[in-house]
Amino acid sequence: MSAQDLLRSIFGFDDYRPGQREIVDAVVSGRDVLAIMPTGGGKSLCYQLPALMRDGLTLVISPLIALMRDQVVALREAGVEAGALSSGNDPHETDRVFEALEARRLKLLYLAPERLANAGARALLARSDISLLAVDEAHCVSQWGHDFRPDYLRIGELRAALGNVQTAAFTATADEATRGEITTQLFTTPPEVFLRGFDRPNLHLAFEPKQSPQSRILGFIRKRPGQSGIVYCASRKKTESLAAALTREGVDALAYHAGLDAETRATRQDRFTRADGVVMTATIAFGMGVDKPDIRYVIHADLPKTMESYYQEIGRAGRDGLPADTLTLYGIDDIKLRRRQIDESDAPEARRRADHQRLNALLALAEAPGCRRQTLLTYFGEARAEPCGNCDLCARPPDLYDGTEAAQKALSAMRRTGERFGVEHLTAILRGEASDRIRQLRHDQLPTFGCGADIEKSSWRSIFRQIYALGFAAVNDTGSWSVTESGWQVLRGETPVSFRREQPRPRSTGRPARAGPVDPVDAEMFDALRALRTKLARARGIPAYAVFPDASLHDMAARKPQSLDALADCHGVGAKKLQSYGRLFLEVLTGEPVDTPHPARAKLANGADGPLFDALLAAHASLTRGPDGTGKFLTLTKATLAEIARTKPADLTAMEALPGMGRQKTERFGEAFLTILRAAGD
Ligand code: ADP
Ligand code: ZN
């Protein structure tokens, strides 16, 4: 079967995501590959699909235990023999994996990097007929990166021990330095590099200055009932207080941070992953390894650290490709906090300077004059000609005005008061509000006193924020504002300043990203399908999306298939899932009981090849251990059998050429199948 056919029959996807095809082709044709794809771009498919197209085992090194478990569950659900070895295994699971390994039944083995330190594990791998090494989160090999895993340095050794087996490395971290390190650590000759575009068009981007943030967040969540979301907070304490406040308002919210014990963290992550509609208020400790594809929104209750962390964090939303929302709230205090964190870190000077620049880039995005996506992608080196149409500024272009004079007034107020005062005091001076303190300090005698009385207090707040974000002023620990070098240029009239007018938020901020269809009748169907999914997932102890992702339910609710064949055409419905769940979902869709044949068989149901498939299946079952029952265990997928029934190869050569067959399997099953095919042809 071709890669494209497998994409349909095993994974149930209509087509590749952008960039996947080239990578799959390169891996299938045996080349070493380094692929850089954004989170949610669909990296795993790029090694899973080639793994199914070759003999032997594909070894996947992944540091993310929860993620690898979920992937194994998802693969098994799709009918693929996969297993994982990690510290998260129970002994029974480990036995099962070893058994499958020895019997050479396993197609994919996920391995935690710690295992590479174990000589026994290495010996087992050396015996295991590994034909592809896939390295997930390959940037963990970089000693200067923040995700460094010492055990990743053993991968090179392993690769050598496996005779320089073909290697495919994947990461979402794109910078040159990391790429270079991956290449030297993992490969002996430079791999083919795929740098996939960084755009995530399904993410709606929005920033707002903080104004009653808690009620803003609550309102945002309330508009999205039943959807899963993350609210990132800058401190542990805030995750707790926000979760408590949301819970009081009836939101199913949980807090997550590194100060919680491992068990609590695991339970909460698990509940978030498996249930629909849980909101996680979290620090960035909740991050890598969150492999839930249907997170519908990410809110930043506080400004993220840098442009890079912002993009990584919002990237956790909408990995299924359906619309997802992001909202970043920020204020002067956030900027101060982030600046201070950088200054106080013990990173070398050059690193701190770079971090300030990364923060500045994020602030520029927050105060951007036009399309956010254009600003963002330009920063990541991907210019984009057209505004995106999927950000707050595309929906409502900012109202810009010449702020040079206002900025000069504010900066001059700082200068004239000795750069020792905060926003409240400076604003009072500008507005000409003479408090006792101002009189006492004789600030009511300054030429700047009252020079900005025509501007509202709230507008001054916005102006100060923008002055700060644009780098014209600095704020120290005690809250005193001072004029920076570029601020002086503004004072001297060398730099014109453009500000954005604060606009009242429209009553309904854009559309909430809908996971379900818009039509009300369809929404009802979507809910019914989702209820069935929840029931099945609970009964099987797997995450809801491993049964079907939202995108599948969405498609089913929209198309309302009335037969198994039609259901098989829906997004994410592969042969195995059709077999496991098809009938139950069809019952919801048609409102009637359905009986179900094999899915691959079902696909042939409308043609004359059904009985042929049945005969091939029976012959196959009697030969998996060879004619005398002692041979090496070999099996064919139902999809391959269906393909044989459909194409009716005339001889062994034609049969061998069919995807999923190959020499060994043709030797085992070929003659028996030809006999059946000939008999049917007569
Ligand atoms: P990442 O690149 O972050 O590792 P994953 O491999 O986990 O991304 O894929 C993200 C999501 O996209 C998963 O839910 C996966 O099932 C889905 N996906 C991957 N490839 C396709 C495709 N070709 N069509 C539709 N969905 C896809
Ligand atoms: Zn835009």
XYZ file of C-alpha atoms and ligand atoms in Angstrom:
710
model
C 0.000 0.000 0.000
C 1.256 3.489 -0.737
C 1.972 5.994 2.007
C -1.101 7.916 0.953
C -3.270 4.815 1.266
C -1.893 4.069 4.715
C -2.578 7.637 5.689
C -6.202 6.949 4.931
C -6.622 3.387 6.072
C -4.602 3.439 9.291
C -4.694 7.061 10.402
C -7.922 8.008 8.684
C -6.551 11.327 7.388
C -7.592 12.659 4.012
C -4.280 14.214 3.234
C -0.951 15.311 4.579
C -0.529 18.429 6.614
C 1.779 20.960 4.952
C 5.345 19.685 4.970
C 4.600 16.107 6.000
C 4.705 14.610 2.528
C 8.273 15.678 1.776
C 9.522 14.355 5.096
C 7.681 11.038 4.787
C 9.062 10.613 1.279
C 12.611 11.275 2.438
C 12.333 8.829 5.326
C 10.698 6.174 3.168
C 13.460 6.434 0.639
C 16.025 5.749 3.345
C 17.577 9.156 3.915
C 18.666 10.630 7.246
C 16.426 13.517 8.133
C 16.307 16.425 10.537
C 12.829 17.927 10.506
C 11.929 21.137 12.274
C 8.196 21.553 12.571
C 6.060 23.726 14.784
C 4.247 22.087 17.670
C 1.137 20.458 16.355
C 2.556 20.273 12.856
C 2.240 16.503 12.936
C 5.764 15.241 13.515
C 4.830 11.824 14.787
C 3.164 10.833 11.546
C 6.465 11.475 9.751
C 8.068 8.460 11.401
C 4.990 6.380 12.181
C 3.924 6.144 8.577
C 7.360 5.095 7.239
C 7.584 2.629 10.142
C 4.544 0.815 8.786
C 5.969 0.688 5.292
C 9.123 -1.216 6.131
C 10.203 -4.463 7.658
C 11.763 -4.385 11.070
C 11.322 -2.207 14.076
C 11.257 1.566 14.362
C 12.775 2.744 17.611
C 11.463 6.073 18.868
C 13.420 7.935 21.539
C 11.163 10.342 23.391
C 11.659 12.082 26.737
C 7.966 12.574 27.309
C 6.533 9.621 29.119
C 2.919 10.740 29.135
C 3.127 11.587 25.477
C 4.616 8.292 24.505
C 2.011 6.369 26.415
C -0.735 8.290 24.657
C 0.848 7.670 21.293
C 1.106 3.967 21.963
C -2.553 3.881 22.947
C -3.466 5.810 19.816
C -1.407 3.495 17.591
C -2.908 0.381 19.108
C -6.331 1.860 18.645
C -5.418 2.241 14.986
C -4.386 -1.408 14.846
C -0.613 -0.908 14.908
C 1.640 -3.043 17.118
C 3.383 -0.513 19.326
C 4.854 -0.510 22.797
C 6.751 1.698 25.187
C 9.511 1.129 27.706
C 9.751 3.823 30.336
C 9.771 4.266 34.075
C 6.009 4.705 33.834
C 5.448 1.065 32.838
C 3.932 -1.517 35.111
C 5.725 -4.897 35.007
C 2.913 -6.509 33.066
C 3.193 -3.907 30.332
C 6.958 -4.361 30.175
C 6.570 -8.141 29.817
C 4.134 -7.664 27.014
C 6.530 -5.374 25.190
C 9.454 -7.786 25.602
C 7.339 -10.627 24.355
C 6.245 -8.691 21.275
C 9.847 -7.668 20.677
C 11.126 -11.244 20.832
C 8.350 -12.414 18.525
C 9.305 -9.571 16.198
C 5.719 -8.456 16.077
C 6.409 -4.925 17.240
C 6.459 -2.189 14.585
C 7.188 0.755 16.877
C 8.980 0.823 20.187
C 9.013 4.036 22.218
C 11.930 4.287 24.574
C 12.701 6.803 27.306
C 16.288 8.073 27.003
C 17.173 6.921 30.557
C 16.891 3.374 29.287
C 19.899 3.899 27.075
C 22.094 3.928 30.180
C 21.136 0.310 30.767
C 23.438 -2.265 29.148
C 20.693 -4.907 29.117
C 18.399 -2.603 27.199
C 21.146 -1.811 24.710
C 21.830 -5.495 24.133
C 18.145 -6.153 23.579
C 17.982 -3.346 21.041
C 21.039 -4.667 19.232
C 19.181 -7.957 18.719
C 15.968 -6.320 17.585
C 16.223 -5.741 13.853
C 15.892 -1.972 14.105
C 15.520 -0.405 10.688
C 14.774 3.191 11.680
C 15.767 5.332 14.624
C 13.423 8.262 15.268
C 14.501 10.898 17.773
C 11.684 13.036 19.081
C 12.392 16.398 20.791
C 15.881 16.193 19.318
C 16.864 19.569 20.802
C 17.204 17.752 24.148
C 20.660 16.810 22.895
C 21.698 20.462 23.019
C 23.731 21.139 26.142
C 22.990 24.841 26.061
C 19.266 24.530 25.623
C 16.858 24.518 28.535
C 15.585 21.010 27.851
C 18.965 19.289 27.884
C 18.836 15.560 28.740
C 22.245 14.015 29.361
C 20.981 10.616 28.208
C 20.395 12.059 24.775
C 24.152 12.107 24.347
C 24.039 8.300 24.250
C 21.921 8.232 21.137
C 24.951 8.689 18.876
C 26.563 5.626 20.466
C 23.404 3.614 20.050
C 23.196 4.590 16.443
C 26.762 3.431 15.856
C 26.042 0.168 17.688
C 23.115 -0.396 15.323
C 25.403 -0.026 12.315
C 24.591 3.621 11.664
C 20.965 2.802 11.177
C 18.852 5.349 9.299
C 17.947 8.187 11.652
C 15.203 10.787 11.600
C 15.303 13.571 14.190
C 12.427 15.926 15.016
C 12.142 19.133 16.966
C 10.206 22.373 17.128
C 13.250 24.412 18.107
C 14.578 26.121 15.060
C 17.577 28.220 15.954
C 20.811 27.635 14.066
C 22.943 26.757 17.055
C 20.609 24.011 18.240
C 20.291 22.654 14.733
C 24.084 22.466 14.497
C 24.357 20.604 17.771
C 21.715 18.096 16.765
C 23.557 17.422 13.539
C 26.927 16.824 15.182
C 25.548 14.781 18.065
C 23.148 12.516 16.220
C 24.500 12.133 12.717
C 27.789 11.123 11.147
C 27.035 12.835 7.861
C 24.737 15.851 7.609
C 21.078 14.844 7.319
C 18.579 16.315 4.931
C 17.039 19.259 6.771
C 13.365 20.175 6.541
C 12.428 23.505 7.992
C 8.666 23.691 8.020
C 6.879 27.008 8.077
C 6.144 28.398 11.475
C 2.670 29.657 10.869
C -0.209 28.099 12.799
C -3.074 29.591 10.830
C -5.760 28.026 13.015
C -4.648 29.946 16.112
C -6.463 33.198 16.664
C -4.053 35.737 18.173
C -5.069 38.484 20.582
C -3.505 40.724 23.220
C -5.247 42.975 25.708
C -4.020 45.310 28.411
C -5.037 43.992 31.808
C -8.333 45.381 33.040
C -10.137 43.426 35.748
C -8.260 40.373 34.490
C -10.081 37.828 36.608
C -13.517 38.679 35.307
C -12.104 38.974 31.797
C -10.723 35.432 32.041
C -13.935 34.116 33.535
C -15.972 35.700 30.770
C -13.698 34.202 28.147
C -14.005 30.715 29.643
C -17.772 30.976 30.109
C -18.178 31.566 26.392
C -16.498 28.246 25.727
C -18.302 25.671 27.836
C -17.125 22.100 27.448
C -13.837 23.161 25.871
C -10.422 22.450 27.322
C -8.058 25.331 27.921
C -4.878 26.386 29.670
C -4.469 29.624 31.595
C -0.786 30.378 32.078
C 0.122 32.403 35.151
C 3.449 33.915 36.167
C 3.491 32.438 39.688
C 2.523 29.266 41.517
C 0.430 31.189 43.973
C -1.582 32.743 41.209
C -2.373 29.379 39.598
C -3.874 28.314 42.928
C -5.848 31.485 43.577
C -7.144 31.654 40.024
C -8.197 28.001 40.027
C -10.017 28.588 43.297
C -11.759 31.682 41.953
C -12.804 29.897 38.758
C -14.021 26.880 40.696
C -16.189 29.140 42.847
C -17.761 30.343 39.609
C -18.565 26.791 38.567
C -15.656 26.270 36.167
C -13.964 22.865 36.252
C -10.499 24.304 36.975
C -7.305 22.726 38.309
C -3.977 24.299 39.229
C -0.640 22.898 38.091
C 2.882 23.938 39.037
C 6.236 22.444 39.965
C 5.580 22.915 43.689
C 2.923 20.186 43.704
C 3.978 16.631 44.436
C 4.483 14.350 41.471
C 1.347 12.353 42.124
C -0.948 15.376 42.268
C 0.607 16.689 39.104
C 0.139 13.388 37.312
C -3.488 13.060 38.425
C -4.325 16.578 37.361
C -2.609 16.282 34.004
C -4.415 13.039 33.479
C -7.793 14.529 34.237
C -7.103 17.461 31.964
C -6.055 15.140 29.153
C -8.925 12.720 29.436
C -11.928 14.795 30.345
C -13.625 17.371 28.176
C -13.813 20.928 29.372
C -11.201 21.038 32.144
C -9.352 24.345 32.544
C -5.780 24.135 33.793
C -4.367 27.196 35.499
C -0.669 26.545 35.282
C 2.856 27.806 35.370
C 5.088 26.908 32.462
C 5.884 23.693 34.351
C 2.815 22.478 32.481
C 4.243 22.292 29.054
C 6.356 19.836 27.208
C 4.567 16.552 27.082
C 1.086 17.985 27.056
C -0.049 16.041 24.042
C -3.735 16.852 24.044
C -4.674 17.740 20.477
C -7.990 19.396 21.303
C -6.955 22.192 23.632
C -9.255 24.937 22.379
C -7.614 27.945 23.983
C -4.546 29.232 25.771
C -4.856 32.355 27.889
C -1.855 34.149 29.304
C -3.071 35.738 32.511
C 0.381 37.353 32.659
C 2.812 38.335 29.959
C 5.070 35.419 28.908
C 8.842 35.654 29.221
C 9.905 36.066 25.621
C 8.599 35.870 22.092
C 9.817 32.275 21.887
C 8.064 31.167 25.051
C 4.891 32.972 23.967
C 4.792 31.087 20.696
C 5.628 27.779 22.270
C 2.945 28.192 24.918
C 0.100 29.280 22.644
C 1.242 26.495 20.289
C -0.272 23.958 22.669
C -3.737 25.011 21.520
C -5.399 23.580 18.436
C -2.926 20.875 17.552
C -5.782 19.091 15.797
C -5.831 21.924 13.260
C -9.287 23.172 14.252
C -9.778 26.812 15.221
C -8.357 27.660 18.624
C -8.174 30.914 20.562
C -5.350 32.621 22.342
C -5.463 35.697 24.536
C -2.531 37.394 26.224
C -3.141 39.893 29.020
C -0.376 42.256 30.009
C 0.309 45.394 31.984
C 3.169 47.494 33.239
C 3.761 45.233 36.223
C 4.241 42.262 33.934
C 6.865 44.041 31.931
C 8.631 45.012 35.145
C 8.526 41.475 36.434
C 9.973 40.022 33.264
C 12.710 42.640 33.049
C 13.672 42.011 36.644
C 13.727 38.241 36.146
C 16.171 38.646 33.299
C 18.366 41.090 35.216
C 18.441 38.888 38.275
C 19.201 35.639 36.479
C 22.759 34.379 36.731
C 22.996 33.861 32.992
C 26.038 35.429 31.329
C 25.754 39.022 30.221
C 25.340 38.173 26.529
C 22.476 35.836 27.310
C 20.696 38.428 29.408
C 21.012 40.961 26.655
C 19.543 38.473 24.184
C 16.689 37.751 26.595
C 15.894 41.435 26.851
C 15.717 41.545 23.086
C 13.393 38.569 22.999
C 11.171 40.246 25.544
C 11.255 43.467 23.522
C 10.087 41.523 20.493
C 7.129 40.243 22.472
C 6.306 43.739 23.694
C 6.459 45.003 20.146
C 3.968 42.285 19.260
C 1.729 43.313 22.149
C 1.760 46.921 20.939
C 1.814 46.055 17.241
C 0.265 48.606 14.891
C -1.107 45.966 12.483
C -1.675 42.241 11.888
C -0.120 40.267 14.744
C 0.673 37.273 12.616
C 2.709 39.377 10.229
C 4.705 40.791 13.138
C 5.168 37.365 14.657
C 6.235 35.579 11.491
C 8.576 38.379 10.523
C 10.317 37.854 13.836
C 10.705 34.157 13.052
C 12.154 35.021 9.671
C 9.066 34.313 7.599
C 7.782 37.458 5.999
C 4.133 37.354 5.019
C 2.647 39.687 2.462
C -0.998 39.749 3.486
C -2.633 40.451 6.851
C -3.883 37.160 8.283
C -7.526 37.886 8.983
C -7.324 35.754 12.116
C -6.080 38.106 14.815
C -7.636 40.830 16.910
C -5.921 43.579 14.948
C -7.104 42.255 11.596
C -10.628 42.178 13.006
C -10.332 45.656 14.493
C -7.394 47.673 13.199
C -5.906 49.758 15.991
C -6.638 53.439 16.124
C -3.181 55.021 15.849
C -2.379 58.613 16.657
C 0.699 60.787 16.795
C 1.804 60.424 20.389
C 5.029 62.402 20.176
C 3.767 65.296 22.237
C 2.130 63.156 24.896
C 5.270 61.047 25.175
C 7.420 64.150 25.537
C 5.162 65.453 28.304
C 5.363 62.191 30.204
C 9.127 61.885 29.804
C 9.616 65.460 30.800
C 7.537 64.912 33.944
C 9.958 62.127 34.836
C 12.996 64.337 34.232
C 11.676 67.302 36.169
C 10.885 65.219 39.238
C 14.355 63.700 39.337
C 13.287 60.329 37.912
C 12.220 59.169 41.383
C 8.432 58.710 40.991
C 5.902 56.190 39.809
C 3.008 56.286 37.363
C 0.361 57.455 39.835
C 2.358 60.457 40.880
C 3.477 61.353 37.363
C -0.071 61.115 36.085
C -1.342 63.392 38.843
C 1.268 65.984 37.866
C 0.393 65.760 34.190
C -3.323 66.037 34.962
C -2.771 68.934 37.345
C -4.214 67.165 40.402
C -2.692 68.770 43.437
C -2.619 66.283 46.304
C -1.036 67.158 49.644
C 2.046 65.263 48.662
C 2.368 67.088 45.357
C 2.060 70.415 47.103
C 4.542 69.375 49.741
C 7.072 68.439 47.056
C 6.180 71.634 45.197
C 5.478 69.599 42.107
C 2.499 71.838 41.474
C 5.023 74.532 40.625
C 6.546 72.570 37.731
C 5.945 73.722 34.153
C 4.647 70.227 33.378
C 1.974 70.489 36.101
C -1.385 70.225 34.354
C 0.094 70.180 30.864
C -1.751 66.934 30.149
C -5.071 67.757 31.806
C -6.890 67.184 28.528
C -5.981 63.498 28.571
C -8.006 61.050 30.700
C -6.320 59.227 33.544
C -6.954 55.864 31.901
C -5.383 57.107 28.677
C -2.282 58.179 30.577
C -2.039 54.660 31.969
C -2.098 53.329 28.439
C 0.485 55.911 27.318
C 2.872 55.019 30.128
C 2.508 51.341 29.309
C 3.330 51.965 25.680
C 6.258 54.241 26.574
C 7.609 51.434 28.690
C 6.900 48.695 26.182
C 8.543 50.723 23.427
C 11.617 51.186 25.603
C 11.500 54.983 26.080
C 11.546 54.639 29.841
C 12.891 52.242 32.439
C 11.363 51.402 35.800
C 13.444 50.346 38.781
C 12.563 48.112 41.729
C 11.019 50.865 43.765
C 8.804 51.836 40.838
C 10.679 54.987 39.819
C 10.523 55.838 36.151
C 13.531 57.170 34.281
C 14.203 58.227 30.702
C 16.256 55.840 28.573
C 18.610 56.626 25.724
C 15.842 56.216 23.146
C 13.544 58.200 25.402
C 15.968 61.098 25.092
C 15.642 60.921 21.350
C 11.902 61.344 21.767
C 12.405 64.275 24.129
C 14.720 65.909 21.625
C 12.150 65.408 18.885
C 14.362 63.014 16.910
C 11.987 60.048 17.103
C 8.335 60.450 16.292
C 6.040 58.270 18.368
C 2.860 56.573 17.329
C 0.497 55.262 20.015
C -2.514 53.023 19.878
C -5.696 54.399 21.314
C -7.173 52.040 23.884
C -10.492 50.841 22.557
C -13.285 49.576 24.709
C -13.589 45.871 24.211
C -16.506 44.987 21.923
C -19.278 43.317 23.854
C -18.568 40.002 22.220
C -14.846 39.568 21.568
C -14.809 37.812 18.282
C -16.066 34.350 17.857
C -15.166 31.682 20.316
C -13.356 28.932 18.459
C -15.980 26.303 18.020
C -14.960 22.718 18.319
C -18.350 21.674 17.101
C -20.270 22.630 14.006
C -22.138 25.896 13.891
C -25.503 24.618 12.779
C -27.630 24.053 15.913
C -28.923 20.669 14.798
C -25.372 19.565 14.067
C -24.277 20.855 17.439
C -26.790 18.501 18.982
C -25.392 15.616 16.958
C -21.869 16.652 17.905
C -22.811 16.557 21.577
C -24.387 13.127 21.183
C -21.244 11.817 19.484
C -19.116 13.393 22.154
C -21.166 11.749 24.887
C -20.591 8.363 23.262
C -16.892 9.111 22.981
C -16.680 9.990 26.672
C -18.424 6.752 27.591
C -16.124 4.633 25.437
C -12.981 6.409 26.612
C -13.945 5.919 30.251
C -14.755 2.286 29.746
C -11.404 1.660 28.075
C -9.379 3.954 30.302
C -7.958 5.927 27.405
C -8.113 9.627 26.573
C -11.205 10.778 24.731
C -9.248 11.887 21.671
C -7.703 8.433 21.322
C -11.198 7.178 20.510
C -11.732 9.982 17.996
C -10.407 13.536 17.990
C -12.808 16.477 17.852
C -12.048 16.857 14.174
C -13.555 13.408 13.501
C -16.721 14.079 15.478
C -17.006 17.408 13.757
C -16.779 15.772 10.361
C -19.265 13.045 11.295
C -21.757 15.567 12.626
C -21.440 17.593 9.461
C -21.619 14.750 6.960
C -23.910 12.403 8.863
C -22.766 9.202 7.178
C -25.468 6.552 7.033
C -23.332 3.471 6.403
C -20.016 2.075 7.584
C -18.545 2.787 4.174
C -19.552 6.411 4.413
C -18.325 6.610 7.989
C -14.955 5.304 6.850
C -14.632 8.417 4.714
C -14.791 10.722 7.698
C -11.685 12.369 9.105
C -9.603 10.138 11.368
C -11.639 6.983 10.754
C -9.133 4.273 9.885
C -9.866 0.588 9.426
C -9.181 -0.366 13.023
C -11.284 2.384 14.510
C -14.077 1.578 12.126
C -13.957 -1.936 13.448
C -13.789 -0.924 17.114
C -16.238 1.923 17.169
C -17.907 2.227 13.794
C -21.115 0.487 14.680
C -21.647 2.440 17.895
C -21.085 5.786 16.248
C -23.203 4.852 13.292
C -26.026 4.016 15.675
C -25.874 7.540 17.039
C -25.676 8.963 13.528
C -28.554 6.971 12.088
C -30.538 6.584 15.275
C -30.858 2.842 14.560
C -29.056 -0.342 15.556
C -26.463 -1.509 13.022
C -24.604 -4.783 12.655
C -21.080 -4.718 11.570
C -18.744 -6.816 9.469
C -14.957 -6.348 9.440
C -14.084 -2.802 8.392
C -11.778 -3.767 5.563
C -14.448 -6.254 4.617
C -17.045 -3.549 5.043
C -15.194 -1.414 2.567
C -15.673 -4.147 0.024
C -19.267 -4.614 1.040
C -20.689 -2.914 -2.004
C -18.631 -4.882 -4.505
C -18.232 -8.534 -5.365
C -14.910 -8.806 -3.510
C -16.374 -9.358 -0.056
C -16.419 -13.199 -0.191
C -12.928 -13.167 -1.670
C -11.696 -11.135 1.286
C -13.305 -13.631 3.668
C -11.486 -16.509 1.987
C -8.150 -14.693 2.072
C -8.677 -13.847 5.730
C -9.301 -17.480 6.589
C -6.201 -18.634 4.684
C -4.173 -15.919 6.354
C -5.287 -16.989 9.830
C -4.199 -20.581 9.198
C -0.738 -19.522 8.023
C 0.441 -16.885 10.533
C 2.786 -19.468 12.083
C 3.502 -21.166 8.778
C 1.978 -24.331 7.272
C 3.209 -26.487 10.178
C 2.462 -23.956 12.929
C 6.102 -23.511 14.012
C 7.278 -20.734 11.717
C 8.083 -17.133 12.518
C 4.938 -15.213 13.360
C 3.861 -13.159 10.352
C 0.649 -11.250 9.834
C -0.907 -9.013 7.242
C -3.182 -6.113 7.946
C -6.802 -6.328 6.953
C -6.133 -3.414 4.690
C -3.502 -5.421 2.834
C -5.903 -8.347 2.493
C -8.556 -6.007 1.162
C -6.027 -4.629 -1.290
C -5.278 -8.132 -2.556
C -8.981 -8.848 -2.926
C -9.389 -5.633 -4.842
C -6.365 -5.717 -7.145
C -6.197 -9.526 -7.629
C -2.470 -9.832 -8.417
C -1.863 -12.412 -11.145
C 1.408 -13.842 -9.835
C 3.824 -13.832 -6.909
C 5.857 -10.922 -8.293
C 2.794 -8.706 -8.491
C 1.746 -9.807 -5.034
C 5.162 -9.070 -3.550
C 5.031 -5.562 -4.943
C 1.876 -4.745 -2.966
C 2.540 -2.516 0.035
C 2.475 -4.515 3.242
C 3.534 -7.751 1.459
C 7.234 -7.920 0.643
C 9.279 -11.059 0.027
C 8.918 -12.870 3.354
C 5.185 -12.524 3.541
C 4.711 -13.439 -0.084
C 6.722 -16.601 0.521
C 4.445 -17.434 3.422
C 1.024 -16.556 2.048
C 1.464 -16.037 -1.682
C 0.691 -19.494 -3.078
C -2.394 -19.962 -0.914
C -3.715 -16.581 -1.961
C -3.101 -17.192 -5.660
C -5.036 -20.429 -5.421
C -7.976 -18.587 -3.888
C -7.779 -15.768 -6.435
C -7.673 -18.223 -9.338
C -10.610 -20.166 -7.953
C -12.598 -16.952 -7.667
C -11.618 -15.915 -11.182
C -12.900 -19.142 -12.731
P 3.638 17.392 16.949
O 4.267 17.863 15.683
O 3.374 18.490 17.903
O 4.350 16.221 17.571
P 1.562 15.490 16.519
O 2.355 14.529 15.752
O 1.218 15.142 17.926
O 2.221 16.926 16.491
O 0.234 15.814 15.710
C -0.661 16.804 16.158
C -2.077 16.416 15.819
O -2.276 16.486 14.414
C -2.455 15.010 16.221
O -3.722 15.051 16.813
C -2.492 14.251 14.916
O -3.409 13.192 14.964
C -2.922 15.322 13.940
N -2.447 15.076 12.563
C -1.201 14.766 12.177
N -1.116 14.630 10.831
C -2.356 14.871 10.345
C -2.933 14.891 9.028
N -2.195 14.639 7.942
N -4.244 15.165 8.916
C -4.984 15.427 10.023
N -4.515 15.424 11.285
C -3.219 15.156 11.466
Zn -3.828 39.374 11.449
